Amino acid sequence: MNGINENAGWGVMITEHWARVSAELRSEIGENNHKSWIEPLECVSLQGGVVEFRAPSRFVGDWVKRNYQDQIFQRLRSDNPAIARIEFNVGTQPRKAPATPAARPADAPALRDNNLQGAPLDGKFNFDNFVVGKPNELAHAAARRVADGGDVTFNPLFLYGGVGLGKTHLMHAIAWELHEKRPDLQVLYLSAEQFMYRFVQALRDRQIMDFKNLFRSVDVLMVDDVQFIAGKDSTQEEFFHTFNALVDQNKQIVISADRAPGEIKELEDRISSRMQWGLVVDLHPTDYELRLGILQQKAALFAQTYGPVRIGDGVIEFLAHRITTNVRVLEGALQRLFAFSSLIGQEITMDMVQDCLSDILRTSDRRVTVEEIQRKVAEHFNIRLSDMLGPKRTRTIARPRQIAMYLAKELTSRSLPEIGRRFGGRDHTTILHGVRKVEEMRGSDSQMAEDIDLLRRLLQS
Ligand code: ADP
Ligand code: MG
């Protein structure tokens, strides 16, 4: 290597080299991700073609390995081909204090000039802090698109999904991003409840013209939890007019609700059909991987509030496995553990989890059974339960059976052999085949994807 002694030469330079790569990564992955995952890494040495990093905890190390290893490696290597590998170890030596205290995202709202006349925005609800997985990837992509502030390509964007799946988070993220990218735009975010409140107030104060002018002068209108105005006739009426006026002016509208437009009872038909002119996107219930990602992300955020806390083996995985319905509850559970752990100055152990979270764990204990799944699926497809379990192989029976197998794998903690036993004593390979088949088909068969979503919702409610 041009006579450069690897240790003396690159050994000194590797830290500089890393500083440069780290800066490049910041623009690539965003400020918050960079703060949470890259900044805590210490680049220790380059020896024998191996760059060694030290991470402050196993948890940070694992996360970086899983998510950023390739990026880091490629970048380092493109400058110095002698680098063959990178390694992450957990640090035992005290780290230098950072030169500037890390900015807390929680401070963000106060720092931003909030000239919105809408609801206050949560500084933590930004895109950097939104973890993307299969269940929310389309919603995220659509939200990003709106946040670009370019041409209006779909209007409205209608986001729907169960409680705590990230609708509000995405809407705030759009607002933050637009503030930054397009400060010239008037962005108004508020809940449907606030919309109604203002409308009623304007009626009372005889300022309905002001109300109309305000709402018709914005460039981007975001109304959260629109199901709230269902059945409230004059509010719906006014909302409809506002909506149409803005669409006519080609202004972007973003709406959220807890269910699809057509499923909101007492929402006028003309409104619900108008909602479907744009892009209607479903936030699906989280899957295990997404919950893991969210927990890791939240742990990094909580560490900024509570200080670094050690998390014992298996804790994160356990939470992701057990608290499945609502991200808010998942987050609350983790926060409670952080608060407790920092109070008593001990790492978060499985024992602590059982003690601190007994209430949450008890309520999430109501798990779906394989039998319930079989019953609901049979009902939905109008087949007999006995056929579900029996040997018939015609498609009208076999397909629902495979969907039930798939849901059993997804929604229960039963192993494949256990599921097989409950499907009339089938072999685990048959179950695996069924699960794979459905996984494969649901991507291309939208009817099947819809059936599955509906069943999942029914089973989890
Ligand atoms: P909704 O409005 O759909 O009821 P929220 O947007 O209020 O749900 O989300 C509930 C909590 O879960 C918030 O703290 C939010 O930050 C968090 N959350 C939900 N989905 C995600 C995600 N994909 N990544 C990070 N946090 C999430
Ligand atoms: Mg919400």
PDB file of C-alpha atoms in Angstrom, residues 202-323:
ATOM      1  CA  ALA A 202     -67.676  31.337  13.822  1.00  0.00           C
ATOM      2  CA  LEU A 203     -71.414  30.739  13.580  1.00  0.00           C
ATOM      3  CA  ARG A 204     -71.931  31.999  17.087  1.00  0.00           C
ATOM      4  CA  ASP A 205     -69.777  35.087  16.574  1.00  0.00           C
ATOM      5  CA  ARG A 206     -71.279  35.730  13.155  1.00  0.00           C
ATOM      6  CA  GLN A 207     -67.876  35.469  11.561  1.00  0.00           C
ATOM      7  CA  ILE A 208     -68.615  32.788   9.102  1.00  0.00           C
ATOM      8  CA  MET A 209     -67.106  34.782   6.237  1.00  0.00           C
ATOM      9  CA  ASP A 210     -63.813  35.006   8.075  1.00  0.00           C
ATOM     10  CA  PHE A 211     -63.978  31.310   8.699  1.00  0.00           C
ATOM     11  CA  LYS A 212     -64.569  30.573   5.045  1.00  0.00           C
ATOM     12  CA  ASN A 213     -61.847  32.951   3.923  1.00  0.00           C
ATOM     13  CA  LEU A 214     -59.341  31.457   6.275  1.00  0.00           C
ATOM     14  CA  PHE A 215     -59.946  27.922   5.191  1.00  0.00           C
ATOM     15  CA  ARG A 216     -60.048  28.810   1.530  1.00  0.00           C
ATOM     16  CA  SER A 217     -56.776  30.698   1.655  1.00  0.00           C
ATOM     17  CA  VAL A 218     -54.516  27.863   2.745  1.00  0.00           C
ATOM     18  CA  ASP A 219     -52.280  25.972   0.347  1.00  0.00           C
ATOM     19  CA  VAL A 220     -52.292  22.703   2.208  1.00  0.00           C
ATOM     20  CA  LEU A 221     -55.120  21.642   4.499  1.00  0.00           C
ATOM     21  CA  MET A 222     -54.752  18.638   6.772  1.00  0.00           C
ATOM     22  CA  VAL A 223     -57.694  17.408   8.781  1.00  0.00           C
ATOM     23  CA  ASP A 224     -57.039  14.614  11.261  1.00  0.00           C
ATOM     24  CA  ASP A 225     -59.605  12.040  12.427  1.00  0.00           C
ATOM     25  CA  VAL A 226     -62.298  13.111  10.036  1.00  0.00           C
ATOM     26  CA  GLN A 227     -64.617  10.339  11.285  1.00  0.00           C
ATOM     27  CA  PHE A 228     -65.356  12.766  14.111  1.00  0.00           C
ATOM     28  CA  ILE A 229     -67.615  14.935  11.956  1.00  0.00           C
ATOM     29  CA  ALA A 230     -69.714  11.996  10.766  1.00  0.00           C
ATOM     30  CA  GLY A 231     -73.310  12.595  11.752  1.00  0.00           C
ATOM     31  CA  LYS A 232     -72.674  16.281  12.489  1.00  0.00           C
ATOM     32  CA  ASP A 233     -74.630  17.643   9.605  1.00  0.00           C
ATOM     33  CA  SER A 234     -73.842  21.318   9.325  1.00  0.00           C
ATOM     34  CA  THR A 235     -70.165  20.738  10.050  1.00  0.00           C
ATOM     35  CA  GLN A 236     -70.029  18.085   7.356  1.00  0.00           C
ATOM     36  CA  GLU A 237     -71.709  20.441   4.970  1.00  0.00           C
ATOM     37  CA  GLU A 238     -69.194  23.185   5.633  1.00  0.00           C
ATOM     38  CA  PHE A 239     -66.329  20.749   5.424  1.00  0.00           C
ATOM     39  CA  PHE A 240     -67.574  19.577   2.065  1.00  0.00           C
ATOM     40  CA  HIS A 241     -67.661  23.122   0.693  1.00  0.00           C
ATOM     41  CA  THR A 242     -64.229  23.919   2.042  1.00  0.00           C
ATOM     42  CA  PHE A 243     -62.929  20.732   0.575  1.00  0.00           C
ATOM     43  CA  ASN A 244     -64.379  21.405  -2.867  1.00  0.00           C
ATOM     44  CA  ALA A 245     -63.203  24.995  -2.921  1.00  0.00           C
ATOM     45  CA  LEU A 246     -59.651  23.919  -2.182  1.00  0.00           C
ATOM     46  CA  VAL A 247     -59.660  21.060  -4.665  1.00  0.00           C
ATOM     47  CA  ASP A 248     -60.927  23.462  -7.320  1.00  0.00           C
ATOM     48  CA  GLN A 249     -57.982  25.732  -6.617  1.00  0.00           C
ATOM     49  CA  ASN A 250     -55.692  22.741  -6.867  1.00  0.00           C
ATOM     50  CA  LYS A 251     -54.653  23.012  -3.222  1.00  0.00           C
ATOM     51  CA  GLN A 252     -53.443  19.889  -1.495  1.00  0.00           C
ATOM     52  CA  ILE A 253     -55.653  18.218   1.089  1.00  0.00           C
ATOM     53  CA  VAL A 254     -54.666  15.468   3.481  1.00  0.00           C
ATOM     54  CA  ILE A 255     -57.275  13.653   5.511  1.00  0.00           C
ATOM     55  CA  SER A 256     -57.012  10.921   8.103  1.00  0.00           C
ATOM     56  CA  ALA A 257     -59.629   8.634   9.557  1.00  0.00           C
ATOM     57  CA  ASP A 258     -59.818   5.455  11.560  1.00  0.00           C
ATOM     58  CA  ARG A 259     -61.393   3.586   8.665  1.00  0.00           C
ATOM     59  CA  ALA A 260     -61.891   3.734   4.910  1.00  0.00           C
ATOM     60  CA  PRO A 261     -64.133   6.539   3.585  1.00  0.00           C
ATOM     61  CA  GLY A 262     -66.915   4.142   2.612  1.00  0.00           C
ATOM     62  CA  GLU A 263     -66.919   2.554   6.044  1.00  0.00           C
ATOM     63  CA  ILE A 264     -67.494   5.708   8.064  1.00  0.00           C
ATOM     64  CA  LYS A 265     -71.083   5.534   9.211  1.00  0.00           C
ATOM     65  CA  GLU A 266     -73.133   8.677   8.907  1.00  0.00           C
ATOM     66  CA  LEU A 267     -70.640  10.314   6.632  1.00  0.00           C
ATOM     67  CA  GLU A 268     -72.587  11.655   3.707  1.00  0.00           C
ATOM     68  CA  ASP A 269     -72.199   9.641   0.540  1.00  0.00           C
ATOM     69  CA  ARG A 270     -71.174  12.600  -1.535  1.00  0.00           C
ATOM     70  CA  ILE A 271     -68.374  13.309   0.917  1.00  0.00           C
ATOM     71  CA  SER A 272     -67.183   9.773   1.159  1.00  0.00           C
ATOM     72  CA  SER A 273     -67.150   9.348  -2.604  1.00  0.00           C
ATOM     73  CA  ARG A 274     -65.329  12.651  -3.018  1.00  0.00           C
ATOM     74  CA  MET A 275     -62.684  11.390  -0.593  1.00  0.00           C
ATOM     75  CA  GLN A 276     -62.026   8.481  -2.862  1.00  0.00           C
ATOM     76  CA  TRP A 277     -61.088  10.633  -5.833  1.00  0.00           C
ATOM     77  CA  GLY A 278     -57.584  10.975  -4.560  1.00  0.00           C
ATOM     78  CA  LEU A 279     -55.302   8.390  -3.099  1.00  0.00           C
ATOM     79  CA  VAL A 280     -56.717   6.278  -0.300  1.00  0.00           C
ATOM     80  CA  VAL A 281     -53.989   4.560   1.667  1.00  0.00           C
ATOM     81  CA  ASP A 282     -54.292   2.104   4.479  1.00  0.00           C
ATOM     82  CA  LEU A 283     -51.866   1.929   7.398  1.00  0.00           C
ATOM     83  CA  HIS A 284     -51.828  -1.773   8.130  1.00  0.00           C
ATOM     84  CA  PRO A 285     -51.407  -3.199  11.595  1.00  0.00           C
ATOM     85  CA  THR A 286     -47.722  -3.410  12.500  1.00  0.00           C
ATOM     86  CA  ASP A 287     -45.764  -6.583  12.032  1.00  0.00           C
ATOM     87  CA  TYR A 288     -43.044  -7.879  14.303  1.00  0.00           C
ATOM     88  CA  GLU A 289     -40.158  -6.358  12.336  1.00  0.00           C
ATOM     89  CA  LEU A 290     -41.763  -2.941  12.285  1.00  0.00           C
ATOM     90  CA  ARG A 291     -42.407  -3.080  16.021  1.00  0.00           C
ATOM     91  CA  LEU A 292     -38.774  -3.980  16.622  1.00  0.00           C
ATOM     92  CA  GLY A 293     -37.666  -1.049  14.515  1.00  0.00           C
ATOM     93  CA  ILE A 294     -40.020   1.329  16.289  1.00  0.00           C
ATOM     94  CA  LEU A 295     -38.864   0.167  19.715  1.00  0.00           C
ATOM     95  CA  GLN A 296     -35.257   0.696  18.756  1.00  0.00           C
ATOM     96  CA  GLN A 297     -36.028   4.121  17.407  1.00  0.00           C
ATOM     97  CA  LYS A 298     -37.978   5.105  20.521  1.00  0.00           C
ATOM     98  CA  ALA A 299     -35.246   3.760  22.786  1.00  0.00           C
ATOM     99  CA  ALA A 300     -32.834   6.148  21.128  1.00  0.00           C
ATOM    100  CA  LEU A 301     -35.264   9.025  21.682  1.00  0.00           C
ATOM    101  CA  PHE A 302     -35.903   8.111  25.311  1.00  0.00           C
ATOM    102  CA  ALA A 303     -32.163   7.874  25.898  1.00  0.00           C
ATOM    103  CA  GLN A 304     -32.030  11.581  25.101  1.00  0.00           C
ATOM    104  CA  THR A 305     -34.518  12.275  27.865  1.00  0.00           C
ATOM    105  CA  TYR A 306     -33.608   9.718  30.492  1.00  0.00           C
ATOM    106  CA  GLY A 307     -29.950   9.246  29.662  1.00  0.00           C
ATOM    107  CA  PRO A 308     -28.493   6.018  28.380  1.00  0.00           C
ATOM    108  CA  VAL A 309     -30.129   2.960  29.874  1.00  0.00           C
ATOM    109  CA  ARG A 310     -28.937  -0.601  29.385  1.00  0.00           C
ATOM    110  CA  ILE A 311     -31.537  -2.914  27.956  1.00  0.00           C
ATOM    111  CA  GLY A 312     -31.157  -6.578  28.828  1.00  0.00           C
ATOM    112  CA  ASP A 313     -31.151  -9.385  26.318  1.00  0.00           C
ATOM    113  CA  GLY A 314     -34.480 -10.257  24.797  1.00  0.00           C
ATOM    114  CA  VAL A 315     -36.415  -7.326  26.275  1.00  0.00           C
ATOM    115  CA  ILE A 316     -36.993  -5.481  23.030  1.00  0.00           C
ATOM    116  CA  GLU A 317     -37.924  -8.705  21.251  1.00  0.00           C
ATOM    117  CA  PHE A 318     -40.322  -9.648  24.018  1.00  0.00           C
ATOM    118  CA  LEU A 319     -42.135  -6.308  23.847  1.00  0.00           C
ATOM    119  CA  ALA A 320     -42.363  -6.450  20.059  1.00  0.00           C
ATOM    120  CA  HIS A 321     -43.805  -9.906  20.320  1.00  0.00           C
ATOM    121  CA  ARG A 322     -46.315  -9.196  23.059  1.00  0.00           C
ATOM    122  CA  ILE A 323     -47.660  -5.698  22.488  1.00  0.00           C
TER     123      ILE A 323
END
